[in-house]
Amino acid sequence: MHKMPDAQPAFQFVDMRQQHDVARLGMWVFLATEVLFFGGLILSYSAYRTGYPTGFAEAARHTKIVIGTANTAILLTSSFLVAWAVTVARLRDSRFAALLLWTAALLGVVFLVLKGVEYSAEFNEHLLPGFGFAFSGPHIHAAHLFFSFYLVATGLHAVHVAVGIVVLVVIGLRAHQRAYSDLYHSPITVAGLYWHFVDLVWIFLFALIYLPGRGG
Amino acid sequence: MKNAPNYLTEDNSLRSWLFTTDHKRVAILYFVGITLFFFVGGAAATLIRLELIEPQGHLVTSDTYNRLFTMHGIIMVWFFLIPSIPSTLGNFVVPLMIGARDLAFPRLNLTSWYLFMVGGATTLYAIFRGGIDTGWTFYTPFSTMYSNSHVVLAITGVFIAGFSSILTGLNFIVTIHRLRAPGLTWYRLPLFLWSLYATSVILVLATPVLAMTLLLVGLDRVFGIGIFDPARGGDPLLFQHLFWFYSHPAVYIMILPGMGVVSELVACYSRKEVFGYKFVAWSAVAIAGIGFFVWGHHMFVSGQSPFAALVFSFMSFVVAVPSAIKVFNWTATMHKGRIRYDAPMLYALAFIGLFTIGGLTGLFLACLAYDVYVTDTYFVVAHFHYIMVGGMVTAYFGGLHYWWPKITGRLYPEYWARAAAILIFFGFNMTFFPQFILGVLGMPRRYHIYPPEFQIWHVMSSTGASILAVAYALPLFYLGWSLFFGQRASANPWHTTGLEWQTPSPPPKHNFETTPVVKRKPYDFTIKGKPRAQNA
Amino acid sequence: MTRTRRPPRVLLLSWLALLALLATTVTIAYIPLGVANTVIAIIIAAVKGAIVAAIFMELRERNPLTVTFAGAGFFWLGIMLWLALADYVTRPNFPPVMKWGL
C-alpha cells in the first residue's frame, strides 16, 4: 500500500497545476498524431469508395452489424465509466475510481472477444484479404479493398484497445492503492483521454464500415 | 568558478549517460548517433560518386547501385537530416533559451533517443543483410510486390525512428508553450525557437502519416493484402499521395531549423537585431502551414489529374514567398551591421546563397511544363542537394560552431574553422553545380550507366565530392582537438544576447541558478558594442 | 462504504444521448436515401464524437490552446482528404478497369 504522495512537482515545473496542465497538453498533442495516423487509412477508404461506390456498398452489407453495434455500445459505456472515474478521482474517492476503471477495462476485453468472434466468422467466409480472400460477383475489386481497409483499421484499433486495457488496469491498480489524490491524479486524466480517443475512432469506423449499403 | 560542477562533470559513469534525462546529455547522445549515420550515408555517397566517374559503370552492378542510392537516401534523410538540428542543437539550446531547467518531458526525450538508435540499428541491419533497392521513396507496386530486397526490415527501422521524431516534436511544442521564463512573451522569443516550433508542428502532424504508409507497405509484403495493386483494384498513386503528404513537409522539417540557426547567426555576427522580426517569425509558421499543400508536385508525371497538378503547382509557388521573405530580411539585417566573418557567419552566408539557388531551382520544378522536362533527372538531385547540403548541413555546422563553447566549455580554433568552411563551400559547389547541367542535358537520376558525353560533368562532380569529403572530415579533427586543448570559454564568448549566454559554459545540470526574468526583446544591440541580455 | 455513488448528471445524460444516437444511426441506415445515407451517418458520427470530446474529454472546460490542439489533428486530416480527393474526383480514368488477378 503506497502512502499518499507528497504532491511535489517534478523539478522542471513550478507547481502541480503546471505539471497537470502540461501532462494534459502533451496527451492532446499525442492524440493529434493518432488522428493523422488513422487518417491515412481514412484517405485510402475515401479514395477507393469514390471509385467504387456500388462495390463498397455491396461489400459493407457483408459486415456483421449486430456485433458492430453491440461493440459500439460497449465502448460508449466504457467511456462513460472512465469519464466518471476522472470526476471521482478529483473527489479523493480513489478506490471507487479504481472499480470504475477496471469495469471499463473489462468492457474493453468484451469488445476484443466479440471482435475475435467476428474475425473468425469472416475468416470462414473468406472475407479477410491475405487470408484466403474470395468474393463472388462483379465487385470483387471493391470488396477486396473494402475488407483490406476493414482488417487494417479494426485490427489497428483493436491493438489500441488492448494497450488501453493494460493502461486502465495499471492505473486502476494504482488508484486502488491510493497513489492518487485530489492534488495529483493526472495519470487518470491522461489515461482517460487516451481511452476516449480510442472510443472516438471507433465511432467513425463504425459509420464507415457497418452502415453503408444497408438501404439495399 | 572553474571547478563548479557542470552537466558534463556532474557524474561521468556510463550508467549516468545511458539513463540520463538531462536534455543537454541527450543532445550529446543524439550528436554521437547522427554523426555515425552521417558517415554511413557519406560512405554510400562516396561509392556512388566513384561509380559515376566512368560511363559504363565498372565498379558495381546495377543492382548494387540501386541499393547504394537507396541506402544513401534512407540514412541521410531519416537518420541524419531530420533529427540533426532539432535533436542535437534544439535539445541542448531550447530549455536554455527559454530559461527553463529542462524540457517538459525529460524521460520522453531519452526514450526518443533510444527509439532513434533502435530504428537506426534495424536499418543498418537491413543494409548489412544486403540492403534495399527501391529508392528511399519505396514506390509501389515495386516495393510491395516485386522487390527482392529487405524492404520490411528497412521500413521497420524507419517506422521506429518516426516515433522518435514525433516525441521530439511533442516535447518542443509543449515546452515552448508552457515552460517559458517569466516575461518571455512569444515576440521576445529568439527566432530559433519560432523555427523549431514550426518544425515541431510538422513533426507531429506529418510523421504519423508516414507511419501508416510504411505500415501498409509492410502489411502488403507480409500478408499480400494488396491495397496498392492495380490487379486487385488498388491505385499505386495512393501510396504516393500518402508518402508525399509526409515527405514534402519533411523537407521543411529539415530546413526550418537551419533557417532558425541562420537568424541567430546573422544577428550575432552583424551585431544587429533581425530586420522584420515578426515577418521572419511568422514566415516560419507560414512555411510549415503552406508546406502541407504542395506534396503533389512530386507526382506531376505520375498520373494524377491535371486539376490536382494545377493546384499543387500554384501552391508550390506560394510556399516560396515566406522563404524569400527570410532571405530578404537576413540581407537587410546585415546591411549597415558590424559584420564579423567568424566561421559561423561564413556558414550563414553560405546558407543564404546556396539556399537561394536551391530554392529558385525549386520554382523551376514547380512549373508544370518545365518539370515534365527535368523530372527524375539530375536537375532534381542538384536542387535538393543545394537545399539539404548547401542549406541544411551548412546551417548545422554553423550552429554547431556557434554553440560549441556553450556545449563543451571550449573555443574551437577559429582559423581552422574558417578554412574548413571555405573548403566546404568550394567542394560543395564543385560537386553539385555540374549536376544542374547534367539534368538539363538529360541525365536521369538513379542511373549509373550513361552516355559518354556526360562524363566530363560527372568527373567534375566526383572531384568536388572528394574535396567535400576532406572538408567535412576537418571539423571532426579540430573540434575533437578543442575538446582537450581548446581555450576555455566564458559564459558569453561572442558577447551576444540570448538567455543561453547568461549561464556558464558548460551550464550546470539544472541550467540556471535562479530562473531568469525576461525584460527585453531579443537581439538588443542598441548600445553600440554592448549587447543587452534579455534578463538584464 | 455503503454510500451510494451517483454519476454526474451531465455524464449520464451524455451516455444516454450517445446510445440514442447509435440507435438512430443504425435505424436510418436501413432507410434507402441514396447519397444522404452517407452524409447523415457521418454527421451523426460527428455529433457523437463531439459529445465524447466536449463532455467526456472535458474539452468544453479547457482553454483555447487545448481546444486548438484537439482540433488541429482533424483540421490537418481535412487538408489531406481535401487535396488528395481532389485528385481522385477529377481523375479521368479512376479506377482503371482490370481483370482480377493475384
Coordinates of C-alpha atoms in Angstrom, one line a residue, chain B:
Chain B
M1 CA 34.1 29.3 -10.9
K2 CA 36.2 26.9 -12.9
N3 CA 35.7 24.0 -10.6
A4 CA 32.0 24.2 -10.0
P5 CA 30.4 21.0 -11.4
N6 CA 28.6 21.3 -14.7
Y7 CA 26.4 18.9 -16.6
L8 CA 29.4 17.1 -18.1
T9 CA 31.4 16.6 -14.9
E10 CA 28.5 16.0 -12.6
D11 CA 28.6 12.2 -12.9
N12 CA 30.7 10.5 -15.5
S13 CA 29.6 6.9 -15.3
L14 CA 28.3 5.1 -18.4
R15 CA 25.1 4.5 -16.5
S16 CA 24.6 8.1 -15.8
W17 CA 24.9 8.8 -19.5
L18 CA 22.7 6.0 -20.7
F19 CA 19.9 6.7 -18.2
T20 CA 20.2 10.5 -18.3
T21 CA 17.1 12.7 -18.6
D22 CA 19.2 15.9 -18.8
H23 CA 18.3 17.4 -22.2
K24 CA 22.0 18.5 -22.6
R25 CA 23.3 15.0 -22.3
V26 CA 20.5 13.6 -24.5
A27 CA 21.6 16.2 -27.1
I28 CA 25.1 14.8 -27.0
L29 CA 23.9 11.2 -27.3
Y30 CA 22.0 12.3 -30.4
F31 CA 25.1 14.1 -31.7
V32 CA 27.1 10.9 -31.5
G33 CA 24.3 9.0 -33.2
I34 CA 23.8 11.3 -36.1
T35 CA 27.5 11.8 -36.7
L36 CA 27.8 8.0 -37.1
F37 CA 24.9 7.9 -39.5
F38 CA 26.3 10.8 -41.5
F39 CA 29.4 8.8 -42.1
V40 CA 27.5 5.7 -43.2
G41 CA 25.4 7.8 -45.6
G42 CA 28.6 9.5 -46.7
A43 CA 30.2 6.2 -47.4
A44 CA 27.4 5.3 -49.7
A45 CA 27.7 8.7 -51.4
T46 CA 31.4 8.1 -51.9
L47 CA 30.8 4.8 -53.6
I48 CA 28.1 6.4 -55.8
R49 CA 30.4 9.2 -56.9
L50 CA 33.3 6.8 -57.5
E51 CA 31.0 4.6 -59.7
L52 CA 29.8 7.6 -61.7
I53 CA 33.3 8.6 -62.8
E54 CA 33.0 6.2 -65.7
P55 CA 30.1 6.0 -68.1
Q56 CA 30.0 2.2 -68.3
G57 CA 29.8 1.6 -64.6
H58 CA 32.5 -0.9 -63.7
L59 CA 32.7 -0.6 -60.0
V60 CA 29.3 -2.0 -59.0
T61 CA 26.5 -3.9 -60.6
S62 CA 23.2 -2.1 -61.4
D63 CA 21.6 -4.0 -58.6
T64 CA 24.2 -2.9 -56.1
Y65 CA 24.0 0.7 -57.4
N66 CA 20.2 0.6 -56.6
R67 CA 21.0 -0.5 -53.1
L68 CA 23.6 2.2 -52.7
F69 CA 21.5 5.2 -53.6
T70 CA 18.6 3.8 -51.6
M71 CA 20.8 3.4 -48.5
H72 CA 22.2 6.9 -49.0
G73 CA 18.8 8.4 -49.2
I74 CA 17.3 6.5 -46.3
I75 CA 20.2 7.1 -43.9
M76 CA 20.7 10.7 -44.8
V77 CA 17.0 11.7 -44.7
W78 CA 15.8 9.8 -41.6
F79 CA 18.9 9.3 -39.6
F80 CA 20.8 12.5 -40.3
L81 CA 18.8 15.4 -41.7
I82 CA 15.5 15.0 -39.9
P83 CA 16.9 14.6 -36.4
S84 CA 20.1 16.8 -36.9
I85 CA 19.4 20.3 -35.7
P86 CA 16.3 19.6 -33.6
S87 CA 17.7 16.7 -31.6
T88 CA 21.2 18.0 -31.1
L89 CA 21.2 21.8 -31.1
G90 CA 17.5 22.0 -30.4
N91 CA 17.6 19.6 -27.4
F92 CA 20.6 21.4 -26.0
V93 CA 19.5 25.0 -26.5
V94 CA 15.7 25.1 -26.2
P95 CA 15.4 25.0 -22.4
L96 CA 18.4 27.3 -22.0
M97 CA 16.9 29.8 -24.5
I98 CA 13.6 29.9 -22.7
G99 CA 15.1 30.0 -19.2
A100 CA 13.8 26.5 -18.2
R101 CA 15.5 23.8 -16.3
D102 CA 14.7 21.1 -18.8
L103 CA 12.2 20.1 -21.4
A104 CA 8.6 19.4 -20.4
F105 CA 9.1 15.6 -20.7
P106 CA 12.7 14.6 -20.0
R107 CA 12.1 10.9 -19.9
L108 CA 10.3 11.0 -23.2
N109 CA 13.4 12.8 -24.5
L110 CA 15.6 9.9 -23.6
T111 CA 13.1 7.5 -24.9
S112 CA 13.2 9.3 -28.3
W113 CA 16.9 8.8 -28.4
Y114 CA 16.6 5.0 -27.7
L115 CA 13.9 4.8 -30.4
F116 CA 16.2 6.6 -32.8
M117 CA 19.1 4.3 -32.1
V118 CA 17.0 1.1 -32.3
G119 CA 15.5 2.3 -35.6
G120 CA 18.9 3.1 -36.9
A121 CA 20.3 -0.2 -35.9
T122 CA 17.4 -2.0 -37.6
T123 CA 18.0 -0.1 -40.8
L124 CA 21.8 -0.8 -40.6
Y125 CA 21.0 -4.4 -40.1
A126 CA 18.8 -4.4 -43.2
I127 CA 21.7 -2.9 -45.1
F128 CA 24.1 -5.4 -43.6
R129 CA 21.8 -8.2 -44.8
G130 CA 22.0 -6.9 -48.4
G131 CA 20.2 -3.6 -48.4
I132 CA 17.1 -2.5 -50.3
D133 CA 16.8 -1.4 -53.9
T134 CA 13.5 0.6 -54.0
G135 CA 14.9 4.1 -53.6
W136 CA 14.3 5.9 -50.4
T137 CA 10.8 6.6 -51.7
F138 CA 9.6 2.9 -51.6
Y139 CA 7.3 3.4 -54.6
T140 CA 4.6 0.7 -55.1
P141 CA 4.0 -1.8 -56.6
F142 CA 7.7 -2.4 -56.9
S143 CA 8.3 -2.2 -53.1
T144 CA 5.2 -4.2 -52.2
M145 CA 5.2 -6.9 -54.9
Y146 CA 8.4 -7.2 -56.9
S147 CA 11.4 -6.1 -54.9
N148 CA 13.5 -9.0 -53.6
S149 CA 15.3 -6.9 -51.0
H150 CA 14.9 -6.3 -47.3
V151 CA 12.0 -3.9 -47.6
V152 CA 10.2 -4.9 -44.4
L153 CA 13.4 -4.6 -42.3
A154 CA 14.2 -1.2 -43.7
I155 CA 10.8 0.2 -43.2
T156 CA 10.6 -1.1 -39.7
G157 CA 13.8 0.8 -38.9
V158 CA 12.3 4.0 -40.4
F159 CA 8.9 3.4 -38.6
I160 CA 10.6 3.2 -35.2
A161 CA 12.7 6.3 -35.9
G162 CA 9.5 8.1 -36.8
F163 CA 8.3 7.7 -33.3
S164 CA 11.5 9.3 -32.1
S165 CA 10.7 12.3 -34.4
I166 CA 7.1 12.6 -33.0
L167 CA 8.2 12.5 -29.4
T168 CA 10.8 15.3 -30.0
G169 CA 8.2 17.5 -31.7
L170 CA 5.7 16.9 -29.0
N171 CA 8.2 17.8 -26.3
F172 CA 9.2 21.0 -28.0
I173 CA 5.7 22.2 -28.6
V174 CA 4.6 21.7 -25.0
T175 CA 7.8 23.1 -23.7
I176 CA 7.7 26.3 -25.7
H177 CA 4.1 26.8 -24.8
R178 CA 4.3 26.2 -21.1
L179 CA 7.9 26.4 -19.8
R180 CA 8.9 29.9 -20.8
A181 CA 10.5 32.1 -18.2
P182 CA 8.5 34.9 -16.7
G183 CA 8.4 37.9 -19.1
L184 CA 9.3 35.7 -22.1
T185 CA 6.4 36.5 -24.4
W186 CA 6.1 35.0 -27.9
Y187 CA 7.5 38.1 -29.6
R188 CA 10.5 38.1 -27.3
L189 CA 11.5 34.6 -28.3
P190 CA 14.7 34.2 -30.3
L191 CA 13.8 33.2 -33.9
F192 CA 15.5 29.8 -33.5
L193 CA 12.6 28.9 -31.2
W194 CA 9.9 30.1 -33.7
S195 CA 11.6 27.9 -36.3
L196 CA 11.8 24.9 -34.0
Y197 CA 8.2 25.4 -33.0
A198 CA 7.1 25.4 -36.7
T199 CA 9.3 22.3 -37.3
S200 CA 7.7 20.6 -34.3
V201 CA 4.2 21.2 -35.7
I202 CA 5.2 19.4 -38.9
L203 CA 6.9 16.6 -37.0
V204 CA 3.8 15.9 -35.0
L205 CA 1.3 16.2 -37.8
A206 CA 3.1 14.7 -40.8
T207 CA 5.1 11.8 -39.4
P208 CA 2.1 9.7 -38.3
V209 CA 1.0 9.6 -42.0
L210 CA 4.4 8.2 -42.9
A211 CA 4.0 5.6 -40.1
M212 CA 0.7 4.5 -41.7
T213 CA 2.1 4.5 -45.2
L214 CA 5.0 2.3 -44.2
L215 CA 2.7 0.0 -42.2
L216 CA 0.6 -0.5 -45.2
V217 CA 3.6 -1.4 -47.4
G218 CA 4.8 -3.8 -44.7
L219 CA 1.4 -5.5 -44.4
D220 CA 1.2 -5.7 -48.1
R221 CA 4.6 -7.5 -48.3
V222 CA 4.0 -9.8 -45.4
F223 CA 0.3 -10.7 -45.8
G224 CA -0.2 -9.9 -49.5
I225 CA -3.1 -7.6 -48.8
G226 CA -2.6 -5.6 -52.0
I227 CA -4.2 -2.3 -51.5
F228 CA -1.8 -0.7 -54.0
D229 CA -2.0 -3.5 -56.5
P230 CA -3.9 -2.4 -59.7
A231 CA -4.8 -6.0 -60.5
R232 CA -6.8 -6.1 -57.3
G233 CA -8.4 -2.7 -57.8
G234 CA -5.7 -0.7 -56.0
D235 CA -4.0 2.5 -57.0
P236 CA -0.2 2.9 -56.9
L237 CA -0.7 6.6 -56.8
L238 CA -2.5 6.3 -53.4
F239 CA 0.9 5.3 -52.0
Q240 CA 2.4 8.3 -53.5
H241 CA -0.2 10.6 -52.0
L242 CA 0.2 9.1 -48.6
F243 CA 4.0 9.1 -48.8
W244 CA 4.5 12.6 -50.1
F245 CA 1.9 14.1 -47.7
Y246 CA 4.6 13.4 -45.1
S247 CA 7.7 13.6 -47.2
H248 CA 7.2 17.0 -48.6
P249 CA 6.6 18.6 -45.2
A250 CA 9.6 16.5 -44.1
V251 CA 11.8 18.7 -46.2
Y252 CA 10.6 21.7 -44.2
I253 CA 11.3 19.7 -41.1
M254 CA 14.8 19.5 -42.4
I255 CA 15.3 23.2 -43.5
L256 CA 13.3 25.2 -40.9
P257 CA 15.7 24.5 -38.0
G258 CA 18.6 25.6 -40.3
M259 CA 16.8 28.8 -41.1
G260 CA 16.3 29.4 -37.3
V261 CA 20.1 28.9 -36.8
V262 CA 20.8 31.4 -39.6
S263 CA 18.6 34.0 -37.9
E264 CA 20.7 33.7 -34.7
L265 CA 24.0 33.8 -36.6
V266 CA 23.1 36.7 -38.7
A267 CA 22.0 38.8 -35.7
C268 CA 25.0 37.9 -33.6
Y269 CA 27.7 38.4 -36.3
S270 CA 26.1 41.6 -37.7
R271 CA 25.6 42.9 -34.2
K272 CA 22.2 44.0 -35.2
E273 CA 18.7 42.9 -34.4
V274 CA 17.0 40.8 -37.1
F275 CA 15.2 43.1 -39.6
G276 CA 11.5 42.5 -39.6
Y277 CA 11.4 40.1 -36.6
K278 CA 7.7 39.4 -36.9
F279 CA 7.9 38.7 -40.6
V280 CA 10.7 36.2 -40.1
A281 CA 8.9 34.6 -37.2
W282 CA 5.6 34.2 -39.0
S283 CA 7.3 33.1 -42.2
A284 CA 8.4 30.0 -40.4
V285 CA 4.8 29.3 -39.4
A286 CA 3.7 30.0 -43.0
I287 CA 6.3 27.7 -44.5
A288 CA 5.1 24.9 -42.1
G289 CA 1.5 25.5 -42.9
I290 CA 1.6 26.0 -46.7
G291 CA 4.1 23.2 -46.9
F292 CA 1.3 20.8 -46.3
F293 CA -0.5 21.9 -49.5
V294 CA 2.2 21.2 -52.1
W295 CA 3.0 17.5 -52.0
G296 CA 1.6 16.7 -55.4
H297 CA 4.5 18.5 -57.1
H298 CA 6.4 15.2 -56.6
M299 CA 3.7 13.5 -58.7
F300 CA 3.3 15.8 -61.7
V301 CA 4.1 13.0 -64.2
S302 CA 2.8 10.0 -62.2
G303 CA -0.8 10.2 -63.4
Q304 CA -2.7 12.4 -61.0
S305 CA -5.4 14.5 -62.5
P306 CA -4.3 17.7 -64.3
F307 CA -6.6 19.7 -62.0
A308 CA -4.8 18.4 -58.9
A309 CA -1.5 19.1 -60.5
L310 CA -2.5 22.7 -61.2
V311 CA -3.5 23.3 -57.6
F312 CA -0.2 21.8 -56.3
S313 CA 1.8 23.8 -58.8
F314 CA 0.2 27.0 -57.7
M315 CA 0.7 26.3 -54.0
S316 CA 4.3 25.4 -54.6
F317 CA 4.9 28.9 -56.0
V318 CA 3.1 30.3 -52.9
V319 CA 5.3 28.4 -50.5
A320 CA 8.4 30.1 -51.9
V321 CA 7.2 33.5 -50.7
P322 CA 7.9 33.1 -47.0
S323 CA 11.3 31.6 -47.7
A324 CA 12.1 34.6 -49.8
I325 CA 11.0 36.9 -47.0
K326 CA 13.5 35.3 -44.8
V327 CA 16.3 35.8 -47.3
F328 CA 15.4 39.4 -47.8
N329 CA 15.2 40.1 -44.1
W330 CA 18.6 38.4 -43.3
T331 CA 20.2 40.5 -46.0
A332 CA 18.6 43.6 -44.6
T333 CA 19.8 42.7 -41.2
M334 CA 23.4 42.6 -42.5
H335 CA 23.1 46.0 -44.2
K336 CA 25.0 48.5 -42.1
G337 CA 25.8 45.9 -39.5
R338 CA 29.2 45.5 -37.9
I339 CA 30.0 42.2 -39.6
R340 CA 32.5 39.7 -38.2
Y341 CA 33.5 37.0 -40.6
D342 CA 33.9 34.2 -38.0
A343 CA 33.3 30.7 -39.1
P344 CA 29.6 30.6 -38.0
M345 CA 29.0 33.7 -40.1
L346 CA 30.7 32.2 -43.1
Y347 CA 28.4 29.2 -42.8
A348 CA 25.4 31.6 -42.5
L349 CA 26.4 33.5 -45.6
A350 CA 27.0 30.2 -47.5
F351 CA 23.5 29.1 -46.4
I352 CA 21.8 32.3 -47.7
G353 CA 23.5 32.0 -51.1
L354 CA 23.2 28.2 -51.6
F355 CA 19.6 28.0 -50.2
T356 CA 18.6 30.8 -52.6
I357 CA 19.9 28.8 -55.6
G358 CA 18.3 25.7 -54.4
G359 CA 15.0 27.5 -53.7
L360 CA 14.9 29.2 -57.1
T361 CA 15.5 25.9 -58.9
G362 CA 12.6 24.6 -56.8
L363 CA 10.4 27.2 -58.6
F364 CA 11.6 25.8 -62.0
L365 CA 10.4 22.4 -60.8
A366 CA 7.1 23.9 -59.5
C367 CA 6.4 24.9 -63.1
L368 CA 4.4 22.1 -64.6
A369 CA 5.8 22.3 -68.1
Y370 CA 9.4 22.6 -67.0
D371 CA 9.0 19.8 -64.6
V372 CA 7.9 17.4 -67.3
Y373 CA 11.3 18.1 -68.9
V374 CA 13.6 17.8 -65.9
T375 CA 11.7 15.5 -63.5
D376 CA 13.7 12.4 -62.5
T377 CA 16.9 14.0 -63.9
Y378 CA 19.9 15.3 -62.1
F379 CA 18.3 18.7 -62.0
V380 CA 16.1 17.5 -59.2
V381 CA 19.1 15.8 -57.5
A382 CA 21.1 19.1 -57.7
H383 CA 18.1 21.1 -56.5
F384 CA 17.5 19.1 -53.3
H385 CA 21.2 18.8 -52.5
Y386 CA 21.6 22.5 -52.8
I387 CA 18.9 22.9 -50.1
M388 CA 19.7 19.9 -48.0
V389 CA 23.5 20.0 -48.1
G390 CA 24.2 23.6 -49.2
G391 CA 21.5 24.8 -46.9
M392 CA 20.7 22.5 -44.0
V393 CA 24.1 20.8 -43.4
T394 CA 25.8 24.2 -43.7
A395 CA 23.5 25.7 -41.1
Y396 CA 24.1 22.7 -38.9
F397 CA 27.8 23.3 -39.0
G398 CA 27.3 27.0 -38.4
G399 CA 25.1 26.3 -35.3
L400 CA 27.5 23.7 -34.1
H401 CA 30.4 26.1 -34.1
Y402 CA 28.3 28.9 -32.6
W403 CA 27.1 26.9 -29.7
W404 CA 30.2 24.8 -29.3
P405 CA 31.6 26.9 -26.4
K406 CA 28.3 26.7 -24.6
I407 CA 28.1 22.9 -25.1
T408 CA 31.7 22.0 -24.4
G409 CA 33.1 24.9 -22.5
R410 CA 35.9 25.3 -25.1
L411 CA 36.5 27.6 -28.0
Y412 CA 37.2 26.0 -31.4
P413 CA 40.3 27.1 -33.4
E414 CA 39.0 30.0 -35.5
Y415 CA 41.4 29.8 -38.4
W416 CA 41.0 26.1 -39.0
A417 CA 37.2 26.6 -38.8
R418 CA 37.2 29.3 -41.4
A419 CA 39.4 27.3 -43.7
A420 CA 37.1 24.3 -43.4
A421 CA 34.0 26.5 -44.1
I422 CA 35.6 27.9 -47.2
L423 CA 36.7 24.4 -48.4
I424 CA 33.2 23.1 -47.8
F425 CA 31.7 25.9 -49.9
F426 CA 34.1 25.3 -52.7
G427 CA 33.8 21.5 -52.6
F428 CA 30.1 21.7 -52.4
N429 CA 29.6 23.8 -55.5
M430 CA 32.0 21.8 -57.5
T431 CA 30.1 18.7 -56.6
F432 CA 26.6 19.9 -57.2
F433 CA 26.6 22.7 -59.7
P434 CA 27.6 20.3 -62.6
Q435 CA 24.5 18.3 -61.7
F436 CA 22.2 21.1 -62.7
I437 CA 23.9 21.0 -66.1
L438 CA 23.7 17.2 -66.3
G439 CA 20.0 17.3 -65.5
V440 CA 19.2 19.8 -68.2
L441 CA 21.3 17.7 -70.6
G442 CA 19.1 14.8 -69.8
M443 CA 21.0 12.6 -67.4
P444 CA 18.4 10.6 -65.4
R445 CA 18.7 10.1 -61.7
R446 CA 19.3 6.7 -60.2
Y447 CA 21.2 5.5 -63.3
H448 CA 24.8 4.6 -63.2
I449 CA 25.4 3.9 -66.9
Y450 CA 25.2 7.0 -69.1
P451 CA 26.3 8.3 -72.5
P452 CA 30.0 9.3 -72.7
E453 CA 29.3 12.9 -73.5
F454 CA 28.1 13.4 -69.9
Q455 CA 31.3 12.1 -68.4
I456 CA 33.1 15.5 -68.0
W457 CA 30.3 16.7 -65.7
H458 CA 30.3 13.6 -63.6
V459 CA 34.1 13.7 -63.2
M460 CA 33.8 17.4 -62.1
S461 CA 31.2 16.4 -59.6
S462 CA 33.1 13.5 -58.3
T463 CA 36.2 15.6 -57.9
G464 CA 34.2 18.1 -55.9
A465 CA 32.9 15.3 -53.8
S466 CA 36.4 14.2 -52.8
I467 CA 37.2 17.8 -51.8
L468 CA 33.9 17.9 -49.9
A469 CA 34.7 14.7 -48.1
V470 CA 38.0 16.1 -46.8
A471 CA 36.3 19.3 -45.9
Y472 CA 33.7 17.6 -43.8
A473 CA 36.3 15.5 -42.1
L474 CA 38.3 18.6 -41.0
P475 CA 35.8 19.7 -38.2
L476 CA 35.9 16.2 -36.8
F477 CA 39.6 16.8 -36.1
Y478 CA 39.8 20.3 -34.9
L479 CA 36.6 20.2 -32.9
G480 CA 37.9 17.0 -31.3
W481 CA 41.2 18.7 -30.6
S482 CA 39.4 21.6 -29.0
L483 CA 37.7 19.3 -26.5
F484 CA 41.1 18.6 -24.9
F485 CA 43.3 21.6 -25.8
G486 CA 40.9 24.3 -26.8
Q487 CA 40.9 27.6 -24.9
R488 CA 38.3 27.6 -22.1
A489 CA 35.2 29.6 -22.9
S490 CA 33.5 32.2 -20.8
A491 CA 29.7 32.3 -20.4
N492 CA 29.3 34.7 -23.4
P493 CA 32.3 34.5 -25.7
W494 CA 30.5 36.1 -28.6
H495 CA 29.1 38.9 -26.5
T496 CA 25.7 38.4 -27.8
T497 CA 22.1 38.4 -26.4
G498 CA 20.0 35.3 -25.6
L499 CA 19.4 33.6 -22.2
E500 CA 21.6 30.7 -23.1
W501 CA 24.6 33.0 -22.8
Q502 CA 23.7 34.1 -19.3
T503 CA 24.7 30.9 -17.7
P504 CA 28.2 29.4 -17.5
S505 CA 29.9 27.4 -20.3
P506 CA 29.2 24.5 -19.9
P507 CA 26.0 25.0 -18.0
P508 CA 25.3 23.4 -14.6
K509 CA 22.9 20.5 -14.5
H510 CA 19.7 22.5 -14.0
N511 CA 20.8 25.3 -16.3
F512 CA 20.2 28.3 -14.2
E513 CA 21.0 29.1 -10.6
T514 CA 17.8 31.2 -10.4
T515 CA 15.0 31.4 -13.0
P516 CA 15.8 34.4 -15.2
V517 CA 13.1 37.0 -15.7
V518 CA 13.0 38.4 -19.2
K519 CA 12.6 42.2 -19.7
R520 CA 13.8 42.8 -23.2
K521 CA 13.2 41.9 -26.8
P522 CA 15.8 39.5 -28.4
Y523 CA 18.9 40.8 -30.3
D524 CA 19.1 44.0 -28.4
F525 CA 22.4 45.5 -29.7
T526 CA 21.1 49.1 -29.4
I527 CA 24.1 50.3 -27.4
K528 CA 27.0 50.0 -29.7
G529 CA 29.3 47.2 -28.9
K530 CA 27.3 46.2 -25.9
P531 CA 24.6 43.6 -26.2
R532 CA 21.9 43.8 -23.6
A533 CA 20.9 40.4 -22.3
Q534 CA 17.2 39.6 -22.2
N535 CA 17.1 39.3 -18.5
A536 CA 19.3 42.4 -17.7

